[in-house]
mmCIF file of C-alpha atoms and ligand atoms in Angstrom:
data_model
loop_
_atom_site.group_PDB
_atom_site.id
_atom_site.type_symbol
_atom_site.label_atom_id
_atom_site.label_comp_id
_atom_site.label_asym_id
_atom_site.label_seq_id
_atom_site.Cartn_x
_atom_site.Cartn_y
_atom_site.Cartn_z
ATOM 1 C CA MET A 94 0.000 0.000 0.000
ATOM 2 C CA GLN A 95 1.249 3.497 -0.817
ATOM 3 C CA ARG A 96 -0.695 6.722 -0.281
ATOM 4 C CA GLU A 97 0.015 10.388 0.145
ATOM 5 C CA VAL A 98 -2.147 12.554 2.375
ATOM 6 C CA ASP A 99 -2.331 16.207 3.401
ATOM 7 C CA LEU A 100 -1.881 17.116 7.033
ATOM 8 C CA GLY A 101 -3.689 20.444 7.011
ATOM 9 C CA ASN A 102 -3.597 20.865 10.771
ATOM 10 C CA ARG A 103 -2.778 19.052 14.000
ATOM 11 C CA ARG A 104 -6.157 17.308 13.909
ATOM 12 C CA ASP A 105 -5.114 15.549 10.680
ATOM 13 C CA THR A 106 -1.830 14.514 12.273
ATOM 14 C CA ARG A 107 -3.756 13.126 15.236
ATOM 15 C CA LEU A 108 -6.050 11.226 12.871
ATOM 16 C CA LEU A 109 -3.045 9.717 11.104
ATOM 17 C CA ALA A 110 -1.540 8.824 14.506
ATOM 18 C CA LYS A 111 -4.777 7.128 15.513
ATOM 19 C CA GLU A 112 -4.815 4.933 12.402
ATOM 20 C CA LEU A 113 -1.101 4.115 12.751
ATOM 21 C CA ALA A 114 -1.663 3.146 16.396
ATOM 22 C CA ARG A 115 -4.570 0.969 15.311
ATOM 23 C CA ALA A 116 -2.324 -0.820 12.798
ATOM 24 C CA ALA A 117 0.531 -1.220 15.317
ATOM 25 C CA ARG A 118 1.427 -4.806 16.325
ATOM 26 C CA PRO A 119 4.138 -6.337 18.473
ATOM 27 C CA GLY A 120 7.271 -6.883 16.370
ATOM 28 C CA MET A 121 6.340 -4.232 13.812
ATOM 29 C CA ALA A 122 8.559 -1.302 12.797
ATOM 30 C CA LEU A 123 7.508 2.245 11.928
ATOM 31 C CA PHE A 124 10.136 4.027 9.835
ATOM 32 C CA LEU A 125 9.862 7.820 10.014
ATOM 33 C CA THR A 126 11.736 9.918 7.485
ATOM 34 C CA GLY A 127 11.828 13.653 6.808
ATOM 35 C CA ASP A 128 13.916 16.696 7.663
ATOM 36 C CA LEU A 129 14.457 18.298 11.029
ATOM 37 C CA GLY A 130 11.136 19.864 12.051
ATOM 38 C CA ALA A 131 9.051 17.716 9.683
ATOM 39 C CA GLY A 132 7.081 16.411 12.677
ATOM 40 C CA LYS A 133 8.524 12.952 13.431
ATOM 41 C CA THR A 134 8.657 13.360 17.205
ATOM 42 C CA THR A 135 5.223 14.987 17.295
ATOM 43 C CA LEU A 136 3.682 12.126 15.311
ATOM 44 C CA THR A 137 5.411 9.639 17.625
ATOM 45 C CA ARG A 138 3.979 11.445 20.665
ATOM 46 C CA TYR A 139 0.453 11.320 19.212
ATOM 47 C CA ILE A 140 0.803 7.600 18.360
ATOM 48 C CA CYS A 141 1.981 6.852 21.903
ATOM 49 C CA GLU A 142 -0.968 8.811 23.290
ATOM 50 C CA GLU A 143 -3.274 6.620 21.219
ATOM 51 C CA LEU A 144 -1.527 3.575 22.698
ATOM 52 C CA SER A 145 -2.277 4.963 26.186
ATOM 53 C CA ILE A 146 1.332 5.869 26.943
ATOM 54 C CA LYS A 147 1.715 9.081 28.973
ATOM 55 C CA PRO A 148 2.649 11.737 26.372
ATOM 56 C CA ARG A 149 4.829 13.472 28.975
ATOM 57 C CA GLU A 150 7.237 10.536 28.739
ATOM 58 C CA VAL A 151 7.611 10.826 24.988
ATOM 59 C CA THR A 152 10.599 13.001 24.138
ATOM 60 C CA SER A 153 13.161 12.971 21.375
ATOM 61 C CA PRO A 154 15.812 10.310 22.128
ATOM 62 C CA THR A 155 18.481 12.203 20.189
ATOM 63 C CA PHE A 156 21.146 11.680 22.851
ATOM 64 C CA ALA A 157 19.984 8.420 24.394
ATOM 65 C CA VAL A 158 19.238 7.052 20.874
ATOM 66 C CA ILE A 159 16.508 4.759 22.289
ATOM 67 C CA HIS A 160 13.677 5.415 24.743
ATOM 68 C CA GLU A 161 11.445 2.594 25.978
ATOM 69 C CA TYR A 162 7.833 3.253 26.886
ATOM 70 C CA GLN A 163 5.974 0.554 28.824
ATOM 71 C CA GLY A 164 2.506 0.511 30.275
ATOM 72 C CA GLY A 165 0.543 1.240 27.104
ATOM 73 C CA ARG A 166 -1.401 -1.124 24.850
ATOM 74 C CA LEU A 167 1.956 -2.455 23.636
ATOM 75 C CA PRO A 168 5.571 -1.669 24.521
ATOM 76 C CA VAL A 169 7.217 0.956 22.325
ATOM 77 C CA ALA A 170 10.891 1.490 21.536
ATOM 78 C CA HIS A 171 11.415 5.041 20.217
ATOM 79 C CA VAL A 172 14.658 5.364 18.280
ATOM 80 C CA ASP A 173 16.350 8.481 16.839
ATOM 81 C CA LEU A 174 19.246 7.806 14.482
ATOM 82 C CA TYR A 175 20.109 11.483 13.895
ATOM 83 C CA ARG A 176 23.199 11.507 16.118
ATOM 84 C CA LEU A 177 24.514 8.230 14.646
ATOM 85 C CA GLY A 178 24.110 9.380 11.052
ATOM 86 C CA GLU A 179 24.656 7.392 7.875
ATOM 87 C CA GLY A 180 25.106 3.642 8.295
ATOM 88 C CA ALA A 181 23.544 3.287 11.768
ATOM 89 C CA ASP A 182 23.736 -0.390 12.716
ATOM 90 C CA ILE A 183 20.364 -1.867 13.699
ATOM 91 C CA TYR A 184 22.007 -4.954 15.243
ATOM 92 C CA GLU A 185 24.431 -2.916 17.338
ATOM 93 C CA LEU A 186 21.403 -0.977 18.601
ATOM 94 C CA GLY A 187 19.577 -4.244 19.315
ATOM 95 C CA LEU A 188 16.554 -3.281 17.241
ATOM 96 C CA ASP A 189 16.135 -6.916 16.148
ATOM 97 C CA GLU A 190 15.898 -7.888 19.824
ATOM 98 C CA TYR A 191 13.277 -5.242 20.539
ATOM 99 C CA LEU A 192 11.235 -6.593 17.619
ATOM 100 C CA GLU A 193 11.644 -10.181 18.835
ATOM 101 C CA ARG A 194 10.566 -9.126 22.321
ATOM 102 C CA GLY A 195 7.311 -7.788 20.876
ATOM 103 C CA PHE A 196 8.001 -4.069 20.909
ATOM 104 C CA PHE A 197 6.489 -1.697 18.380
ATOM 105 C CA VAL A 198 9.689 -0.002 17.179
ATOM 106 C CA ILE A 199 9.396 3.608 15.979
ATOM 107 C CA ILE A 200 12.510 4.916 14.211
ATOM 108 C CA GLU A 201 13.123 8.605 13.514
ATOM 109 C CA TRP A 202 15.661 9.308 10.756
ATOM 110 C CA ALA A 203 15.162 5.817 9.317
ATOM 111 C CA GLU A 204 16.999 7.021 6.179
ATOM 112 C CA PHE A 205 20.211 6.550 8.201
ATOM 113 C CA MET A 206 19.716 2.795 8.653
ATOM 114 C CA ALA A 207 22.187 0.682 6.714
ATOM 115 C CA GLU A 208 19.887 -2.332 6.784
ATOM 116 C CA MET A 209 16.162 -2.860 7.260
ATOM 117 C CA PRO A 210 14.961 -5.533 9.658
ATOM 118 C CA GLY A 211 12.816 -8.194 7.964
ATOM 119 C CA CYS A 212 9.561 -7.518 9.806
ATOM 120 C CA PRO A 213 6.150 -6.054 9.038
ATOM 121 C CA PHE A 214 6.578 -2.306 8.632
ATOM 122 C CA ILE A 215 4.968 1.023 7.988
ATOM 123 C CA ARG A 216 7.031 3.794 6.447
ATOM 124 C CA VAL A 217 5.915 7.390 6.842
ATOM 125 C CA GLY A 218 7.741 10.143 4.980
ATOM 126 C CA LEU A 219 6.888 13.548 6.425
ATOM 127 C CA ARG A 220 7.335 16.767 4.503
ATOM 128 C CA LEU A 221 6.999 20.386 5.514
ATOM 129 C CA SER A 222 7.073 22.695 2.507
ATOM 130 C CA PRO A 223 8.574 26.205 2.697
ATOM 131 C CA GLU A 224 4.976 27.502 2.610
ATOM 132 C CA GLY A 225 4.245 25.508 5.763
ATOM 133 C CA LYS A 226 2.187 22.771 4.082
ATOM 134 C CA ARG A 227 2.543 19.330 5.680
ATOM 135 C CA GLN A 228 2.205 16.063 3.793
ATOM 136 C CA ALA A 229 2.743 12.423 4.658
ATOM 137 C CA LYS A 230 3.591 9.581 2.329
ATOM 138 C CA ILE A 231 2.540 6.239 3.829
ATOM 139 C CA GLU A 232 3.866 2.921 2.603
ATOM 140 C CA THR A 233 3.359 -0.481 4.213
ATOM 141 C CA SER A 234 4.642 -4.017 3.811
ATOM 142 C CA GLY A 235 2.172 -6.410 2.199
ATOM 143 C CA ASP A 236 0.775 -7.769 5.452
ATOM 144 C CA VAL A 237 -0.095 -4.360 6.923
ATOM 145 C CA SER A 238 -2.873 -1.959 6.041
ATOM 146 C CA VAL A 239 -3.619 1.472 7.438
ATOM 147 C CA ASP A 240 -7.059 3.022 7.074
ATOM 148 C CA LEU A 241 -6.639 6.549 5.696
ATOM 149 C CA LYS A 242 -10.223 7.122 4.553
ATOM 150 C CA GLN A 243 -10.695 10.058 6.888
ATOM 151 C CA LEU A 244 -7.658 11.929 5.572
ATOM 152 C CA SER A 245 -7.639 13.811 2.285
ATOM 153 C CA LEU A 246 -5.395 12.645 -0.519
ATOM 154 C CA SER A 247 -2.742 15.150 -1.572
ATOM 155 C CA GLU A 248 -2.924 16.811 -5.015
ATOM 156 C CA GLU A 249 0.079 14.802 -6.114
ATOM 157 C CA THR A 250 -1.683 11.472 -5.521
ATOM 158 C CA ARG A 251 -4.915 12.628 -7.102
ATOM 159 C CA ARG A 252 -3.293 13.626 -10.370
HETATM 160 N N1 ADP B 366 1.374 18.236 12.394
HETATM 161 C C1 ADP B 366 1.878 19.324 12.910
HETATM 162 N N2 ADP B 366 1.189 20.466 12.869
HETATM 163 C C2 ADP B 366 1.705 21.602 13.357
HETATM 164 N N3 ADP B 366 2.935 21.697 13.938
HETATM 165 C C3 ADP B 366 3.667 20.600 14.020
HETATM 166 C C4 ADP B 366 3.178 19.350 13.517
HETATM 167 N N4 ADP B 366 4.140 18.433 13.706
HETATM 168 C C5 ADP B 366 5.164 19.068 14.312
HETATM 169 N N5 ADP B 366 4.895 20.378 14.511
HETATM 170 C C6 ADP B 366 5.789 21.358 15.148
HETATM 171 O O1 ADP B 366 7.014 21.423 14.426
HETATM 172 C C7 ADP B 366 8.118 21.484 15.305
HETATM 173 C C8 ADP B 366 9.092 20.333 15.061
HETATM 174 O O2 ADP B 366 8.400 19.106 15.238
HETATM 175 P P1 ADP B 366 9.103 17.733 15.636
HETATM 176 O O3 ADP B 366 8.000 16.766 15.801
HETATM 177 O O4 ADP B 366 10.041 17.916 16.774
HETATM 178 O O5 ADP B 366 9.934 17.418 14.297
HETATM 179 P P2 ADP B 366 11.088 16.338 14.027
HETATM 180 O O6 ADP B 366 11.043 15.296 15.097
HETATM 181 O O7 ADP B 366 10.758 15.789 12.666
HETATM 182 O O8 ADP B 366 12.373 17.111 14.003
HETATM 183 C C9 ADP B 366 7.545 21.459 16.719
HETATM 184 O O9 ADP B 366 7.500 22.787 17.197
HETATM 185 C C10 ADP B 366 6.158 20.908 16.540
HETATM 186 O O10 ADP B 366 5.277 21.399 17.524
HETATM 187 MG MG1 MG B 367 12.587 14.430 16.288
#
């Protein structure tokens, strides 16, 4: 599945987060890509809220690289590869172990991963245009589907 939607306001981002949280399963990865300020951490916070994790706990793990959030509908590992940069090693980080242990693994700056773990995944590319328009491109592995009916398709997809 591949779709592109407009995120006209925070409500749209929350709607997307709700559907991503609904699709989330133990052992699944969510790859987040997009520039600094595109909204990766914000989307992660909204998803965690939907999973009944205290949003206060959800902060950017830029320095720690990984934050673990327990106590929600499923355990979440929140990863930020920004500090590691190009070629970040998923095995060195133990991401495969998190997946095996049934975590939902959310990865900011997934473009820096040298290898992709072989697991069900959702990829969300976030974009903030110079005019302040936000868009999200959503792609999933064959066994995953995300309901985006309530979000409007972007012009690009409609063409
Ligand atoms: N969907 C959104 N609508 C409006 N503002 C947003 C949205 N997503 C993020 N922001 C704002 O943009 C800024 C950067 O967001 P952040 O989520 O930290 O981006 P990233 O993690 O991609 O660097 C924050 O001030 C945040 O409040
Ligand atoms: Mg961030």
